[in-house]
Amino acid sequence: METNLPNDNLVSEEFSRLSKYERAKTKVASIKSFYNHALVFLVINIILYFLRHKFVFILVSKDALGDPEFLDWINWNVYGTTIVWGIILAIHAITVFGNLPWHLKKMGRA
């Protein structure tokens, strides 16, 4: 014998509303986290590109300045940082804004 009291409906509606609120709160937090990540990515990479030639003079001795392999190594590190971090940022964007299969979303939350 089931009784459907008015209070039962109120409780389930309140629970549903709170559940939606918590999901929305989590979604907003993940979006804010992505934008913070993107901002740090931009700032750090802009600094790396502007200071790329300064690194050469700070990090190397006069003997290494003429070594094209070492200069290429510095450039590859600057570009490599941008490429790898950009891929990570793209994955972050997909997990926040994209529709991923449920098993990939689980891996991102772990």
PDB file of C-alpha atoms in Angstrom:
ATOM      1  CA  MET A   1       0.000   0.000   0.000  1.00  0.00           C
ATOM      2  CA  GLU A   2       1.678   3.161  -1.218  1.00  0.00           C
ATOM      3  CA  THR A   3       0.713   6.572  -0.104  1.00  0.00           C
ATOM      4  CA  ASN A   4       1.644   9.540  -2.164  1.00  0.00           C
ATOM      5  CA  LEU A   5       1.814  12.319   0.320  1.00  0.00           C
ATOM      6  CA  PRO A   6       2.258  15.884  -0.859  1.00  0.00           C
ATOM      7  CA  ASN A   7       5.487  16.050   1.133  1.00  0.00           C
ATOM      8  CA  ASP A   8       7.002  13.233  -0.945  1.00  0.00           C
ATOM      9  CA  ASN A   9       6.590  15.263  -4.121  1.00  0.00           C
ATOM     10  CA  LEU A  10       8.062  18.340  -2.470  1.00  0.00           C
ATOM     11  CA  VAL A  11      11.076  16.393  -1.270  1.00  0.00           C
ATOM     12  CA  SER A  12      11.724  14.851  -4.689  1.00  0.00           C
ATOM     13  CA  GLU A  13      11.307  18.216  -6.426  1.00  0.00           C
ATOM     14  CA  GLU A  14      13.683  19.844  -3.963  1.00  0.00           C
ATOM     15  CA  PHE A  15      16.199  17.030  -4.450  1.00  0.00           C
ATOM     16  CA  SER A  16      15.922  17.376  -8.228  1.00  0.00           C
ATOM     17  CA  ARG A  17      16.376  21.131  -8.011  1.00  0.00           C
ATOM     18  CA  LEU A  18      19.428  20.784  -5.768  1.00  0.00           C
ATOM     19  CA  SER A  19      20.860  18.131  -8.036  1.00  0.00           C
ATOM     20  CA  LYS A  20      20.496  20.435 -11.042  1.00  0.00           C
ATOM     21  CA  TYR A  21      22.050  23.255  -9.049  1.00  0.00           C
ATOM     22  CA  GLU A  22      25.031  21.113  -8.083  1.00  0.00           C
ATOM     23  CA  ARG A  23      25.534  19.991 -11.693  1.00  0.00           C
ATOM     24  CA  ALA A  24      25.358  23.591 -12.915  1.00  0.00           C
ATOM     25  CA  LYS A  25      27.781  24.669 -10.199  1.00  0.00           C
ATOM     26  CA  THR A  26      30.217  21.936 -11.249  1.00  0.00           C
ATOM     27  CA  LYS A  27      29.875  22.897 -14.928  1.00  0.00           C
ATOM     28  CA  VAL A  28      30.569  26.572 -14.185  1.00  0.00           C
ATOM     29  CA  ALA A  29      33.615  25.603 -12.107  1.00  0.00           C
ATOM     30  CA  SER A  30      34.984  23.471 -14.947  1.00  0.00           C
ATOM     31  CA  ILE A  31      34.438  26.285 -17.480  1.00  0.00           C
ATOM     32  CA  LYS A  32      36.217  28.759 -15.190  1.00  0.00           C
ATOM     33  CA  SER A  33      39.054  26.274 -14.790  1.00  0.00           C
ATOM     34  CA  PHE A  34      39.388  25.986 -18.583  1.00  0.00           C
ATOM     35  CA  TYR A  35      39.496  29.765 -19.061  1.00  0.00           C
ATOM     36  CA  ASN A  36      42.144  30.079 -16.338  1.00  0.00           C
ATOM     37  CA  HIS A  37      44.158  27.365 -18.085  1.00  0.00           C
ATOM     38  CA  ALA A  38      43.824  29.172 -21.441  1.00  0.00           C
ATOM     39  CA  LEU A  39      44.896  32.481 -19.897  1.00  0.00           C
ATOM     40  CA  VAL A  40      47.989  30.963 -18.292  1.00  0.00           C
ATOM     41  CA  PHE A  41      48.781  29.237 -21.623  1.00  0.00           C
ATOM     42  CA  LEU A  42      48.628  32.541 -23.489  1.00  0.00           C
ATOM     43  CA  VAL A  43      50.635  34.533 -20.967  1.00  0.00           C
ATOM     44  CA  ILE A  44      53.410  31.949 -20.603  1.00  0.00           C
ATOM     45  CA  ASN A  45      53.723  31.368 -24.346  1.00  0.00           C
ATOM     46  CA  ILE A  46      53.806  35.079 -25.146  1.00  0.00           C
ATOM     47  CA  ILE A  47      56.577  35.510 -22.584  1.00  0.00           C
ATOM     48  CA  LEU A  48      58.452  32.521 -24.046  1.00  0.00           C
ATOM     49  CA  TYR A  49      58.288  33.924 -27.582  1.00  0.00           C
ATOM     50  CA  PHE A  50      59.362  37.416 -26.597  1.00  0.00           C
ATOM     51  CA  LEU A  51      62.192  36.194 -24.406  1.00  0.00           C
ATOM     52  CA  ARG A  52      63.330  33.400 -26.726  1.00  0.00           C
ATOM     53  CA  HIS A  53      66.341  35.362 -27.966  1.00  0.00           C
ATOM     54  CA  LYS A  54      67.145  36.588 -24.461  1.00  0.00           C
ATOM     55  CA  PHE A  55      67.458  32.962 -23.324  1.00  0.00           C
ATOM     56  CA  VAL A  56      70.225  32.484 -25.834  1.00  0.00           C
ATOM     57  CA  PHE A  57      72.328  35.222 -24.280  1.00  0.00           C
ATOM     58  CA  ILE A  58      71.534  34.276 -20.697  1.00  0.00           C
ATOM     59  CA  LEU A  59      71.959  30.509 -20.947  1.00  0.00           C
ATOM     60  CA  VAL A  60      74.894  30.020 -23.260  1.00  0.00           C
ATOM     61  CA  SER A  61      78.558  30.834 -23.185  1.00  0.00           C
ATOM     62  CA  LYS A  62      80.292  32.664 -25.998  1.00  0.00           C
ATOM     63  CA  ASP A  63      81.481  29.330 -27.442  1.00  0.00           C
ATOM     64  CA  ALA A  64      77.952  27.926 -27.732  1.00  0.00           C
ATOM     65  CA  LEU A  65      76.502  31.094 -29.321  1.00  0.00           C
ATOM     66  CA  GLY A  66      77.799  30.129 -32.737  1.00  0.00           C
ATOM     67  CA  ASP A  67      76.546  26.540 -32.434  1.00  0.00           C
ATOM     68  CA  PRO A  68      73.424  26.267 -34.631  1.00  0.00           C
ATOM     69  CA  GLU A  69      72.432  22.977 -33.002  1.00  0.00           C
ATOM     70  CA  PHE A  70      72.136  24.633 -29.602  1.00  0.00           C
ATOM     71  CA  LEU A  71      70.123  27.523 -31.023  1.00  0.00           C
ATOM     72  CA  ASP A  72      67.799  25.021 -32.714  1.00  0.00           C
ATOM     73  CA  TRP A  73      67.469  23.205 -29.393  1.00  0.00           C
ATOM     74  CA  ILE A  74      66.248  26.406 -27.705  1.00  0.00           C
ATOM     75  CA  ASN A  75      63.768  27.077 -30.527  1.00  0.00           C
ATOM     76  CA  TRP A  76      62.464  23.512 -30.417  1.00  0.00           C
ATOM     77  CA  ASN A  77      61.928  23.814 -26.676  1.00  0.00           C
ATOM     78  CA  VAL A  78      59.919  27.006 -27.115  1.00  0.00           C
ATOM     79  CA  TYR A  79      57.861  25.573 -29.980  1.00  0.00           C
ATOM     80  CA  GLY A  80      57.563  22.170 -28.316  1.00  0.00           C
ATOM     81  CA  THR A  81      56.174  23.735 -25.174  1.00  0.00           C
ATOM     82  CA  THR A  82      53.499  25.503 -27.191  1.00  0.00           C
ATOM     83  CA  ILE A  83      52.609  22.420 -29.228  1.00  0.00           C
ATOM     84  CA  VAL A  84      52.390  19.957 -26.339  1.00  0.00           C
ATOM     85  CA  TRP A  85      50.623  22.390 -24.033  1.00  0.00           C
ATOM     86  CA  GLY A  86      48.276  23.360 -26.881  1.00  0.00           C
ATOM     87  CA  ILE A  87      47.286  19.718 -27.347  1.00  0.00           C
ATOM     88  CA  ILE A  88      46.643  19.404 -23.620  1.00  0.00           C
ATOM     89  CA  LEU A  89      44.580  22.618 -23.702  1.00  0.00           C
ATOM     90  CA  ALA A  90      42.561  21.271 -26.646  1.00  0.00           C
ATOM     91  CA  ILE A  91      41.835  18.063 -24.721  1.00  0.00           C
ATOM     92  CA  HIS A  92      40.776  20.182 -21.741  1.00  0.00           C
ATOM     93  CA  ALA A  93      38.441  22.196 -24.006  1.00  0.00           C
ATOM     94  CA  ILE A  94      36.902  19.028 -25.438  1.00  0.00           C
ATOM     95  CA  THR A  95      36.249  17.615 -21.972  1.00  0.00           C
ATOM     96  CA  VAL A  96      34.648  20.871 -20.813  1.00  0.00           C
ATOM     97  CA  PHE A  97      32.643  21.865 -23.901  1.00  0.00           C
ATOM     98  CA  GLY A  98      32.447  18.762 -26.070  1.00  0.00           C
ATOM     99  CA  ASN A  99      30.230  15.743 -25.975  1.00  0.00           C
ATOM    100  CA  LEU A 100      32.541  12.901 -25.121  1.00  0.00           C
ATOM    101  CA  PRO A 101      31.497   9.303 -24.659  1.00  0.00           C
ATOM    102  CA  TRP A 102      30.736   8.475 -21.031  1.00  0.00           C
ATOM    103  CA  HIS A 103      33.874   6.359 -20.502  1.00  0.00           C
ATOM    104  CA  LEU A 104      36.174   9.203 -21.578  1.00  0.00           C
ATOM    105  CA  LYS A 105      34.429  11.623 -19.238  1.00  0.00           C
ATOM    106  CA  LYS A 106      34.982   9.165 -16.395  1.00  0.00           C
ATOM    107  CA  MET A 107      38.730   9.074 -17.134  1.00  0.00           C
ATOM    108  CA  GLY A 108      38.894  12.882 -17.068  1.00  0.00           C
ATOM    109  CA  ARG A 109      37.329  13.047 -13.607  1.00  0.00           C
ATOM    110  CA  ALA A 110      39.528  10.381 -12.072  1.00  0.00           C
TER     111      ALA A 110
END
